[in-house]
Coordinates of C-alpha atoms in Angstrom, one line a residue:
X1 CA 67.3 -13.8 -22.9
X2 CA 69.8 -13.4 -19.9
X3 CA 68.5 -13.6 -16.5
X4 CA 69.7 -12.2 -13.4
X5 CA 71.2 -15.7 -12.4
X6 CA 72.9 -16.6 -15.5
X7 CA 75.3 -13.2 -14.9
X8 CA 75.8 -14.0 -11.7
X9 CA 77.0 -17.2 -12.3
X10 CA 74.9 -19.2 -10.0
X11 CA 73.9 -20.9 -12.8
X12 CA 75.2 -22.0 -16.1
X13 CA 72.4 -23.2 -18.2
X14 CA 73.7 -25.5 -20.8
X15 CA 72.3 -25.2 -24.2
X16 CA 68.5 -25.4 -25.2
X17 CA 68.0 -26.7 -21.9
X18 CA 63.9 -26.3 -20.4
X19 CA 63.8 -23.4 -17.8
X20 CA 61.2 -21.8 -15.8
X21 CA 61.8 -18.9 -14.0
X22 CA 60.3 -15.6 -12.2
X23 CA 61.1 -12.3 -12.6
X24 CA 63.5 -10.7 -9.7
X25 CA 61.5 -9.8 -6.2
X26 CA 59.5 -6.8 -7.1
X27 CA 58.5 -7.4 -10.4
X28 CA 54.9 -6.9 -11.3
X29 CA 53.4 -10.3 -12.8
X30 CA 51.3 -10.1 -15.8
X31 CA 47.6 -11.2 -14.7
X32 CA 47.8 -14.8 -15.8
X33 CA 51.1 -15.3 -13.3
X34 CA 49.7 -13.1 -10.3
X35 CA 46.7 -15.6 -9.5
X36 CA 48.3 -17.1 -6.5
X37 CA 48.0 -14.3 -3.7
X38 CA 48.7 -14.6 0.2
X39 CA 46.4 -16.7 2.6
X40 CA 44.9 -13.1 3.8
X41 CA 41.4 -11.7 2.7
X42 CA 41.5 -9.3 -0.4
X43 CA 40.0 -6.5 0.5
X44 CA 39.4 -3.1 -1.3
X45 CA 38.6 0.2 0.7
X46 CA 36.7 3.5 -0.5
X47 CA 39.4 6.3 -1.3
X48 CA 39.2 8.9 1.7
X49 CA 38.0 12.6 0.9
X50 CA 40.9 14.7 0.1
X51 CA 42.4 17.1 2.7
X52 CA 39.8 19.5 4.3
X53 CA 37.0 17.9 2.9
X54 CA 35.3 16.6 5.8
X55 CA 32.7 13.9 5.6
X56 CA 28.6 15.6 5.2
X57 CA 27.7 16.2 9.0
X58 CA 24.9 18.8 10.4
X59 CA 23.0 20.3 7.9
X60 CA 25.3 20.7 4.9
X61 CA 24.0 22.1 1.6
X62 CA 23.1 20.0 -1.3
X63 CA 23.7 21.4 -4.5
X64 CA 20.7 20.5 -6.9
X65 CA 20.8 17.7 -9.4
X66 CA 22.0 18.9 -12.8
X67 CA 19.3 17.3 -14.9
X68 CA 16.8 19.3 -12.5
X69 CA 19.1 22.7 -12.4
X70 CA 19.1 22.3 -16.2
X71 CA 15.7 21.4 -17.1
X72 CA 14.0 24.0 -14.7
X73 CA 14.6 27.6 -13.5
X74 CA 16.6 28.1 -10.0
X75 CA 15.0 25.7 -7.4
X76 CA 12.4 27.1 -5.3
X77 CA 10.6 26.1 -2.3
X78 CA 12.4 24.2 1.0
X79 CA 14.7 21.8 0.5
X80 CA 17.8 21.0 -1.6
X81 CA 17.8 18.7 -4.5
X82 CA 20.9 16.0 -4.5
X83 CA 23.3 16.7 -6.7
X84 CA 23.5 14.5 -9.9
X85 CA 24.8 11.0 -9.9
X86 CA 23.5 10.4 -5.8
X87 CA 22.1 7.1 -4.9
X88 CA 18.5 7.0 -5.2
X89 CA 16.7 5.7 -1.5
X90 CA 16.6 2.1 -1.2
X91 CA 14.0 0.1 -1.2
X92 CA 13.6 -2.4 1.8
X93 CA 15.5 -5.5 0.9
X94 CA 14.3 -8.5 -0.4
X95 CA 13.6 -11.2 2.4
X96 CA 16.3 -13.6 1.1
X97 CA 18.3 -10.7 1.9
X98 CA 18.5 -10.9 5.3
X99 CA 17.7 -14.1 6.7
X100 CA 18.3 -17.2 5.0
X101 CA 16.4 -20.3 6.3
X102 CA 18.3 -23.8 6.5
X103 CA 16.8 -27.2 7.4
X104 CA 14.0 -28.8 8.2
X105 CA 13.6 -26.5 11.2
X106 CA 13.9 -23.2 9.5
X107 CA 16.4 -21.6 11.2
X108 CA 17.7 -18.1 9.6
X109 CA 20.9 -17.4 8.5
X110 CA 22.0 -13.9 8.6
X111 CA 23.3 -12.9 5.0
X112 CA 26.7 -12.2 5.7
X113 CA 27.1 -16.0 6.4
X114 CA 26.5 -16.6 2.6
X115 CA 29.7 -18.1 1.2
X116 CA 29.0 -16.0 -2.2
X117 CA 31.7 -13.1 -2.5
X118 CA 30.8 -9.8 -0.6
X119 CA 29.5 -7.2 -2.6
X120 CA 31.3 -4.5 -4.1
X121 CA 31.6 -1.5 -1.5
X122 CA 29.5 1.3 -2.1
X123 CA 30.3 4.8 -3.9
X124 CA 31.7 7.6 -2.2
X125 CA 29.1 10.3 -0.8
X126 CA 28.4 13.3 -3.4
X127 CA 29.4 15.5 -0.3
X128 CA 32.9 15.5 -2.6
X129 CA 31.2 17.1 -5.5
X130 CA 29.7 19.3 -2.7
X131 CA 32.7 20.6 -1.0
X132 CA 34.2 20.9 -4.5
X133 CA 31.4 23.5 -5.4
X134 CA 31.3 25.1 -2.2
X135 CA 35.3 26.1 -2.4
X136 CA 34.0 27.4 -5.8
X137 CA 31.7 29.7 -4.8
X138 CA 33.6 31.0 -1.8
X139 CA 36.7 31.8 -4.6
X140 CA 34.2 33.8 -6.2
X141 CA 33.3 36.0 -2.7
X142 CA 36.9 36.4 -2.5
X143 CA 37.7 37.4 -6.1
X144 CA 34.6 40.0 -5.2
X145 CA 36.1 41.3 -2.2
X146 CA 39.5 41.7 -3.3
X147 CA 38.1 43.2 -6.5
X148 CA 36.2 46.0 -3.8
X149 CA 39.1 46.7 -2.2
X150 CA 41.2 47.5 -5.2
X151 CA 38.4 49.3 -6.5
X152 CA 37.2 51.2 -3.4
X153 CA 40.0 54.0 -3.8
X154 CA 39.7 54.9 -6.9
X155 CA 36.1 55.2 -7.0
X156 CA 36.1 57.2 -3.9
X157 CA 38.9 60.0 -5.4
X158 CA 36.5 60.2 -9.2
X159 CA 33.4 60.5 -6.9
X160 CA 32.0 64.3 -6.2
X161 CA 32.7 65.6 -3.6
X162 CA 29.4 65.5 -1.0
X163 CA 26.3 63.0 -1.1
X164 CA 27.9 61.0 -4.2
X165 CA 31.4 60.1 -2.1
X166 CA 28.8 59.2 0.8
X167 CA 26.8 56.9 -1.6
X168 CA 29.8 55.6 -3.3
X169 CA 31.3 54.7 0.5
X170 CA 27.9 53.1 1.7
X171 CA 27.7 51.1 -1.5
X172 CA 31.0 49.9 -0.8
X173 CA 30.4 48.8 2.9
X174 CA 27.3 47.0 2.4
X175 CA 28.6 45.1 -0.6
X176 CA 31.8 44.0 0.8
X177 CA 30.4 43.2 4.5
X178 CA 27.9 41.2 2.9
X179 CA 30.3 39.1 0.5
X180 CA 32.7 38.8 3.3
X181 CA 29.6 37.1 6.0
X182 CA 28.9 34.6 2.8
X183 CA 32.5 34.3 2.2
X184 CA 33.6 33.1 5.8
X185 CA 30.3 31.5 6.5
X186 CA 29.1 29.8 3.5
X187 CA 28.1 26.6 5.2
X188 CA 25.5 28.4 7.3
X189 CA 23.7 30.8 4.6
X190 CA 25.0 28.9 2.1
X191 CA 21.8 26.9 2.3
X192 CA 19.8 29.4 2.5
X193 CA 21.1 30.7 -1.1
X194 CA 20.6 27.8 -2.3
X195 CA 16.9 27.8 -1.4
X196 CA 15.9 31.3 -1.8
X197 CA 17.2 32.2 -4.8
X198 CA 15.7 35.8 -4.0
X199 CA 18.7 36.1 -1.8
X200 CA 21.1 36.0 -5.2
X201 CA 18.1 38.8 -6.7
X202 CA 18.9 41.4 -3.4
X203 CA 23.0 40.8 -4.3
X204 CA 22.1 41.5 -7.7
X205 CA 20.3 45.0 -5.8
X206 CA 23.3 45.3 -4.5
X207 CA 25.5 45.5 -7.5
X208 CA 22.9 47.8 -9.2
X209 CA 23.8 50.2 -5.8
X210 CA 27.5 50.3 -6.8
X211 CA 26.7 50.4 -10.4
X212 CA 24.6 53.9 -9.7
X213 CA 26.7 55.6 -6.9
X214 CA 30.1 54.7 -8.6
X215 CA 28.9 54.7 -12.3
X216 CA 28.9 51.9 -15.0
X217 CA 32.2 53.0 -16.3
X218 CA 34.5 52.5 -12.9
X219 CA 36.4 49.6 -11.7
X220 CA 33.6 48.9 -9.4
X221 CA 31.2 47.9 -11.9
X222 CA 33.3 44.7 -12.6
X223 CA 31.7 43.7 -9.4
X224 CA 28.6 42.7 -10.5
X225 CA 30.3 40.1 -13.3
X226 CA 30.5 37.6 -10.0
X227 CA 26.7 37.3 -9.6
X228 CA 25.9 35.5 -12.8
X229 CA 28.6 33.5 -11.9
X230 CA 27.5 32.1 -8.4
X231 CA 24.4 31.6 -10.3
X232 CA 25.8 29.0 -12.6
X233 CA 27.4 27.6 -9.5
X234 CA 24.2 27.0 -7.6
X235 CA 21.8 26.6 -9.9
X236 CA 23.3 25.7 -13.5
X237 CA 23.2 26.9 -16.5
X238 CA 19.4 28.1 -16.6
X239 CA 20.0 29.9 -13.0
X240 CA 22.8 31.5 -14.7
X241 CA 21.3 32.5 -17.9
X242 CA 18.4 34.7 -15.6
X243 CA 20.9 36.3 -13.5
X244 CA 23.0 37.1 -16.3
X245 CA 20.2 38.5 -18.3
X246 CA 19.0 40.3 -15.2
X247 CA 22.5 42.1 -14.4
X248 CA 23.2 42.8 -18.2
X249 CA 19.3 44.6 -18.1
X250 CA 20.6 46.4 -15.0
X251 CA 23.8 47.5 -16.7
X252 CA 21.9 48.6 -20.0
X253 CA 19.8 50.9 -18.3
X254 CA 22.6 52.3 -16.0
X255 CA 23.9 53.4 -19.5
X256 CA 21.0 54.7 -20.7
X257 CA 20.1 56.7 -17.5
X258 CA 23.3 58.2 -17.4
X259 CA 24.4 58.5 -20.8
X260 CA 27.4 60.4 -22.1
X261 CA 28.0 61.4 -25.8
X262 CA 31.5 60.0 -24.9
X263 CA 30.3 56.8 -24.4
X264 CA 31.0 54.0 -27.2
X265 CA 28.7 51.3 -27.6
X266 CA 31.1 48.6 -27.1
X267 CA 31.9 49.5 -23.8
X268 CA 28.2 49.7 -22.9
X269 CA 28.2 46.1 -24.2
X270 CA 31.2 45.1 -22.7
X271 CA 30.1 44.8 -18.4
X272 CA 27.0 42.5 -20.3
X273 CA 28.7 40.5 -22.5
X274 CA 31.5 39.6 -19.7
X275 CA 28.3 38.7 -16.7
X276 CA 27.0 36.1 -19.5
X277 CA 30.5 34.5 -20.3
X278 CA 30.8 34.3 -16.2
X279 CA 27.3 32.7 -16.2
X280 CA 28.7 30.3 -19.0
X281 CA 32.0 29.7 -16.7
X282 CA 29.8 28.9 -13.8
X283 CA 27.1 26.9 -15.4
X284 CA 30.3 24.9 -17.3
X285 CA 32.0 24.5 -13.7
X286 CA 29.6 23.2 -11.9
X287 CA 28.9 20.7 -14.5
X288 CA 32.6 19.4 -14.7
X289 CA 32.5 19.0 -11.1
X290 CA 29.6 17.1 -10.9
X291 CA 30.5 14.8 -13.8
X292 CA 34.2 14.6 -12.1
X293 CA 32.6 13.3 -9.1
X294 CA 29.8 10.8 -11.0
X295 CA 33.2 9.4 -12.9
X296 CA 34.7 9.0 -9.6
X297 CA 32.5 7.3 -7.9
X298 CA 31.9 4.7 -10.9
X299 CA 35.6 4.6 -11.0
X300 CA 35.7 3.5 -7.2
X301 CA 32.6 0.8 -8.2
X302 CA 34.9 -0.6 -10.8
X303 CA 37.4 -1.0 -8.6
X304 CA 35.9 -2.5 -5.7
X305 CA 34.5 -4.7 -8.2
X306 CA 37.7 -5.9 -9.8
X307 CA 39.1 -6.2 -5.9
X308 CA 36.2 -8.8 -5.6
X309 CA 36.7 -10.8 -8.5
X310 CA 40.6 -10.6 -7.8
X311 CA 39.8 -11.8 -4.6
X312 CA 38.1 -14.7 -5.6
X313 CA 40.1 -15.6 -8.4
X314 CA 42.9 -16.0 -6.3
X315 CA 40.9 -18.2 -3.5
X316 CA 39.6 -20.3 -6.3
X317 CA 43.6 -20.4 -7.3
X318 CA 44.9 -21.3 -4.2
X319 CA 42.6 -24.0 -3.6
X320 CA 43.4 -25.5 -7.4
X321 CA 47.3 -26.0 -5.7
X322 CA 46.2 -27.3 -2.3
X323 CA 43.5 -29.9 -4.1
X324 CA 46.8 -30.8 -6.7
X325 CA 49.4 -31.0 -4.2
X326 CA 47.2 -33.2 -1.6
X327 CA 44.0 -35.2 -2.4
X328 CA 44.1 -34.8 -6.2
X329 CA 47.6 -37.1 -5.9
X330 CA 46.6 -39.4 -3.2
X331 CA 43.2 -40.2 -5.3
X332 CA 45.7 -40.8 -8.5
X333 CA 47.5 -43.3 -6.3
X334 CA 43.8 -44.8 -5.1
X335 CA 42.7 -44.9 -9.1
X336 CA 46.2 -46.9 -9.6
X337 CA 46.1 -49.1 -6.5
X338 CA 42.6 -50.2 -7.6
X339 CA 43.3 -50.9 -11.3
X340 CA 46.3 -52.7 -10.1
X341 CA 44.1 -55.3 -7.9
X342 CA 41.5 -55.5 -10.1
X343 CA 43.8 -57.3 -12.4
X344 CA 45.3 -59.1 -9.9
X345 CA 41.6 -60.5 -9.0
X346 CA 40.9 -61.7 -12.6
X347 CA 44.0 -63.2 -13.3
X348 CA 43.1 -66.8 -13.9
X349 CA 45.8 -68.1 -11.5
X350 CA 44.6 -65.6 -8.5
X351 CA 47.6 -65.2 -5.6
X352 CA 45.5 -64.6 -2.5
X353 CA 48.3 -63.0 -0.9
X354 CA 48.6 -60.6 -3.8
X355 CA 44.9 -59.6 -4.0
X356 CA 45.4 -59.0 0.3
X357 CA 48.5 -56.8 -0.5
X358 CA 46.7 -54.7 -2.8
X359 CA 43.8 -54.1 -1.2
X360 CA 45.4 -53.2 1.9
X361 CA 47.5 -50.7 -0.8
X362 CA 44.0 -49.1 -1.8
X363 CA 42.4 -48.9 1.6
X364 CA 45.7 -47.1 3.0
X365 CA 45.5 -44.9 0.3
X366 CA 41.7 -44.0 0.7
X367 CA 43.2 -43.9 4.8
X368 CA 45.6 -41.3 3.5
X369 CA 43.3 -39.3 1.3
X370 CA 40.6 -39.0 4.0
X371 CA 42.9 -37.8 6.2
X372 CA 44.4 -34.9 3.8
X373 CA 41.4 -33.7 3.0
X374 CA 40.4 -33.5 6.6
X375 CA 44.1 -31.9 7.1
X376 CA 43.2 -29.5 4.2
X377 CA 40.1 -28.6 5.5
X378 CA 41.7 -27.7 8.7
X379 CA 44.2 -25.6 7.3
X380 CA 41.5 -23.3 5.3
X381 CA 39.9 -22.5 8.2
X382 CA 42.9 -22.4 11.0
X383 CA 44.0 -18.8 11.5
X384 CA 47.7 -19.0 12.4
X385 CA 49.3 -17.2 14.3
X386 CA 51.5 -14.5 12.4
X387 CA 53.8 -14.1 15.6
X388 CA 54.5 -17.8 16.0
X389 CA 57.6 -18.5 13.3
X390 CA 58.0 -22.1 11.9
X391 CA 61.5 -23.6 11.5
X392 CA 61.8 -24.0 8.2
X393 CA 65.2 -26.1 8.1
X394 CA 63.9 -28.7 10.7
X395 CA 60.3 -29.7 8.8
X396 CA 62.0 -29.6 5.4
X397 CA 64.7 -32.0 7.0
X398 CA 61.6 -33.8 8.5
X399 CA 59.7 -33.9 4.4
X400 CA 63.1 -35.2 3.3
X401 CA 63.7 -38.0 5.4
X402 CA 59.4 -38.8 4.9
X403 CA 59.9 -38.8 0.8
X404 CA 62.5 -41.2 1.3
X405 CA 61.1 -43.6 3.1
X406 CA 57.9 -43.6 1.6
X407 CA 59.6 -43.3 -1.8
X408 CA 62.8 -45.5 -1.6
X409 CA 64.6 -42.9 -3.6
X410 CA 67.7 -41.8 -1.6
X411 CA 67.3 -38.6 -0.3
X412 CA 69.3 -36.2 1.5
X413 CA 68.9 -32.8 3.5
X414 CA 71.8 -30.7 4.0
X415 CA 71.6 -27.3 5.8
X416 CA 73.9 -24.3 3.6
X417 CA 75.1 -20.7 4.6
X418 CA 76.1 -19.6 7.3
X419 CA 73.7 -17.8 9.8
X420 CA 70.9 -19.0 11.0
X421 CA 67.3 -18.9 9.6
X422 CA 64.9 -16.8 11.1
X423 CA 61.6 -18.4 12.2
X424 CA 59.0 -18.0 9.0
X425 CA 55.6 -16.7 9.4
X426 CA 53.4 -20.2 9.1
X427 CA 51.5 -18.8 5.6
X428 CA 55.0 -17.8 4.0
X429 CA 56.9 -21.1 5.8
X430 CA 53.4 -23.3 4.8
X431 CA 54.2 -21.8 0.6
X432 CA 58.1 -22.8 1.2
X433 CA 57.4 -26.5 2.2
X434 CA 54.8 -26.9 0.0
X435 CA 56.8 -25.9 -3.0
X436 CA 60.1 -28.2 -1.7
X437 CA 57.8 -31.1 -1.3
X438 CA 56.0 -30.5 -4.9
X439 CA 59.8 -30.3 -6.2
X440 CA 60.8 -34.3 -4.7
X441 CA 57.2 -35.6 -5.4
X442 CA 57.3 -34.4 -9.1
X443 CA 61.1 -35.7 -9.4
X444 CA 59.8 -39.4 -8.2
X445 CA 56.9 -39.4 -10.7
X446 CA 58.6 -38.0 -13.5
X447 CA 62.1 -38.3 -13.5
X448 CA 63.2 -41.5 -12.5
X449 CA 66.0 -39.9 -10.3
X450 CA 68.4 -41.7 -8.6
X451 CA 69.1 -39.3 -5.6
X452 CA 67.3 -36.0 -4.6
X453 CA 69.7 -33.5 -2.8
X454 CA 68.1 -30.7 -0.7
X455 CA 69.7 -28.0 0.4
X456 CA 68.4 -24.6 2.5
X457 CA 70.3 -21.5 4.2
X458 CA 70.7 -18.2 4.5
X459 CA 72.6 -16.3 1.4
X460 CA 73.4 -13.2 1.8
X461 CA 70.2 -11.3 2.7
X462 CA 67.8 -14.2 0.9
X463 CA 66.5 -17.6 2.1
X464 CA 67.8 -20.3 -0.1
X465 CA 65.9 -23.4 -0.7
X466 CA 67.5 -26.0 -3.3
X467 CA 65.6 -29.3 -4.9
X468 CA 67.7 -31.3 -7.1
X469 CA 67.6 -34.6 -8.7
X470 CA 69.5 -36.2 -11.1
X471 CA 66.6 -37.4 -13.3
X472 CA 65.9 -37.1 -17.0
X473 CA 65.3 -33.3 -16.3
X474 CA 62.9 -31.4 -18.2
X475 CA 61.0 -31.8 -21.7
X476 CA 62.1 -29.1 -24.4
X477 CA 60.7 -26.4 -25.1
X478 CA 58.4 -26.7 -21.5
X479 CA 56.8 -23.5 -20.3
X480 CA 53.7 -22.2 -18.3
X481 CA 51.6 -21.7 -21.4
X482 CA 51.9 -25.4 -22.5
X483 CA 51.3 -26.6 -19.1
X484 CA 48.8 -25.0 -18.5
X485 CA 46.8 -26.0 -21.6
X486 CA 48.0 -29.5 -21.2
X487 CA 46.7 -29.4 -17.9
X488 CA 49.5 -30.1 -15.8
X489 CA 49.5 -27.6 -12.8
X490 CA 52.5 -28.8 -10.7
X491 CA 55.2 -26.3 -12.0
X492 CA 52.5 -24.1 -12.5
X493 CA 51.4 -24.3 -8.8
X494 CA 54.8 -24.0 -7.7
X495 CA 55.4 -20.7 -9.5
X496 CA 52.1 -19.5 -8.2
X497 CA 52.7 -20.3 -4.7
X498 CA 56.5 -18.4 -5.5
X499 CA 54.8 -15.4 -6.3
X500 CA 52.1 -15.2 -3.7
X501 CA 55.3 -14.9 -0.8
X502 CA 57.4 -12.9 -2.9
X503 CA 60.0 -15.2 -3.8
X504 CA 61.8 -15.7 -6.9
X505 CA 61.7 -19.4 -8.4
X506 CA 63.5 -21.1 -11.1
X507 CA 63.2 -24.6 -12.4
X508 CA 66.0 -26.0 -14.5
X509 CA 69.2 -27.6 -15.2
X510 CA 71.2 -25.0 -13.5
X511 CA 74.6 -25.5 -12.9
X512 CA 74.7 -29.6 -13.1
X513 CA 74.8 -31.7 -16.4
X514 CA 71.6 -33.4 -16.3
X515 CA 68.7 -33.4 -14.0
X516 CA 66.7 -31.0 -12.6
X517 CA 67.4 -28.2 -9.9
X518 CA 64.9 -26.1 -8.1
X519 CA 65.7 -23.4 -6.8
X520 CA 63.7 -20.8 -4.3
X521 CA 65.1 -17.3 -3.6
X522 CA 63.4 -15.3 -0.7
X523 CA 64.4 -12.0 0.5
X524 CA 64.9 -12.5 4.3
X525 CA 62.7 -9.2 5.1
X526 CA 59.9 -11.3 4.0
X527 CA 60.4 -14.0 6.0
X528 CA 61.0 -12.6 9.4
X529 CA 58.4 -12.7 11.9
X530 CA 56.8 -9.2 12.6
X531 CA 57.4 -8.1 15.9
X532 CA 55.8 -5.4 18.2
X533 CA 57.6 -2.0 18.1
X534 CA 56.6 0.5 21.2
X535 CA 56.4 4.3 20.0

């Protein structure tokens, strides 16, 4: 497959050479190449309400729990039931909870000193589910009102003239005025619906007033379909099967009390059968919404959980790389040091200058793998700075001129492009570095190079970084998979730690005939310092 680089010419990779590479800035990873993440915290945050649904505050009403709506009749008594899918009350917590006793003294610990992961943050409030039914309910209001005041006219020109227009009129005026106070104050008597369900039986009265002054067989008699419907808001699908029944008894006898030969008994069924399909619409609505907000808010668990495990997935990562590029090496060189004099010392013709040499080798070495891990150890826990940039070009110059004299393989640094490099944020400059100084330290041990050229600048709008050596270059057929499950983490690391900053890397040939060039492409917006900006 051709990669960005190869059309581009910046390299020409000779044929079946080994390559590693990462996809161009922006790409997603798949999961098993997005373990290495930045040195920040991982954090995961609880999605905000959507707009105009306003956290629960004063005395909000709380719709009751479906199980209890559905198993029961409309709730009576004080007091709202919570809606299906709330957190039950918790207990007190356990006492290794909260305090944590260390040492022979006893001290406590408070918990959030453990070094286990934090827990998953907690599901949204059911106030969503709430608001949700509460827009609901005043919808239906306003469909009643606006079906009053299309209504109103008519009924008002069929009415006779005298006491029935007068009926019809104050029918009309107590109805509306008393949908319109529930439909702009629903939080305040919205409660008190919900707990007197008597209050739904005198709006059901209400109805039956229009039904009688107007007559069963006028627009206004469409009104009465909304009360079965708040009832399957409110109180679910029992709630609405008693106001249903209760409205559709109300508009049978209408009928029957003022029957007319005319009348067909389809259209005296018709007002009943539509108030128990609006019961069935409510009672149906108000369970979607409550199992819309129960699936949300396991949703939200879920992800908060994978946020935590992604989290420390990545930690764990990140300290793989810094154990392999530091201590793990160091410890190699120890374990090699010590073989080395322990043949020395039972050689039968012992040098005694040897055996010094060597064992000054291993204690240096155990010198220098103290001291990383105490530099490591630092580094976990320093918080840098993110204002104070690191010049990249001098300490890669500095690394350079350190692997060759510790090394004895010629090395050279030589600064490219031409504009200067920004100063680096220390976590993005301490990834660079690292990577660079992976690149020489693998060439030494594996390739038997001759030279090691290094090379860094500013291209274009990226931050080029350039490791080659002129050694016996890379095994065919090499990729991540195999070095992974060989166990050999160096590339690996170095791709991670290429991917946690944003950069793009590729290990290869390139454009020389043998060897092997590394090569680190970072976009410069990700490498300048952040700066302060005033409004």
């Amino acid at each position: 497959m051709t990669t960005t680089g190869e059309r581009t010419g910046l390299f020409r990779r000779a044929p079946r050479p080994s390559e590693i590479t990462t996809p161009p800035t922006g790409t997603v990873l798949p999961p098993h190449a997005r373990t290495g993440a930045p040195d920040v915290p991982v954090t995961s945050a609880t999605p905000a309400l959507p707009p105009g649904w306003e956290p629960a505050t004063g005395t909000r009403p709380r719709l009751p729990d479906p199980s209890a709506a559905d198993g029961a009749g409309p709730p009576q008594g004080h007091g709202a039931v919570a809606a299906d899918g709330a957190e039950p009350p918790q207990g007190p917590p356990a006492p290794d909870d909260e305090t944590r006793t260390g040492g022979a003294e006893g001290n406590p610990h408070p918990a959030e000193d453990r070094t286990h992961p934090p827990r998953p943050a907690q599901a949204p409030d059911v106030q969503i589910q709430i608001n949700a039914l509460q827009a609901l309910c005043r919808q239906a209001f306003g469909f009643r009102l606006a079906m009053i005041a299309l209504a109103t006219p008519s009924a008002l020109l069929n009415a006779a003239p005298g006491w029935s227009t007068r009926l019809v009129a104050l029918a009309v005026v107590a109805t509306f005025m008393a949908s319109y106070v529930l439909f702009r104050d629903w939080e305040r008597f919205g409660p008190l619906l919900l707990r007197h369900p008597t209050l739904l039986a005198a709006d059901t009265l209400f109805g039956a007033l229009l039904l009688i002054s107007a007559g069963p067989d006028t627009t206004l008699a469409y009104v009465s379909v909304c009360t079965p419907l708040l009832a399957g808001l409110i109180y679910g699908w029992r709630g609405a099967a008693v106001f249903a029944s209760l409205q559709g008894l109300i508009l049978l006898l209408v009928h029957a009390a003022l029957d007319s030969p005319r009348t067909d008994p389809a259209e005296a069924l018709l007002l009943p059968g539509l108030c128990v399909i609006a019961g069935a619409v409510g009672s149906s609505l108000r369970n979607l919404m409550l199992r819309l907000g129960t699936a949300t808010r396991a949703l939200t668990t879920v992800q908060a959980r994978l946020a935590v495990t992604e989290a420390v997935s990545a930690e764990r990562a990140r300290l793989a790389r810094e154990m392999h590029d530091s201590v793990a090496k160091t410890l190699h060189g120890v374990a090699l040091a010590a073989d080395g004099l322990a043949g020395t010392a039972g050689a039968p013709h012992m040098d005694p200058a040897l055996v010094g040499q060597q064992a000054e080798l291993v204690a240096r070495s155990a010198r220098r793998a103290a001291a990383e891990s105490r530099e490591l150890l630092a580094d976990l826990r320093r918080e840098a700075d993110p204002g104070q940039g690191v010049d990249v070009l001098v300490e890669l110059a500095a690394r350079t001129g350190d692997f060759s004299a510790r090394t004895g393989v010629p090395a050279t640094y030589r600064p490219t492009g031409e504009h200067a490099v920004p100063p680096v944020p220390p976590a993005v400059a301490r990834q660079l570095l690292t990577i660079a100084a992976e690149a020489m330290e693998n060439a030494h041990r594996h390739a038997r190079p001759t030279r090691v050229d290094v090379h860094a600048g500013v291209h274009g709008d990226l931050l080029r970084i350039s490791v080659y050596d002129d050694g016996t270059g890379l095994p065919p057929g090499t990729d991540l998979g195999r070095l992974r499950r060989t166990g050999h983490f160096g590339l690996v690391g170095m791709v991670e730690r290429a991917a946690s900053v944003g950069a793009r890397i590729r290990i290869g040939r390139g454009a020389h005939t043998r060897g092997t060039e590394v090569r680190l492409e970072l976009p410069l917006a990700a490498v300048t310092t952040p700066t302060e900006t005033t409004p």
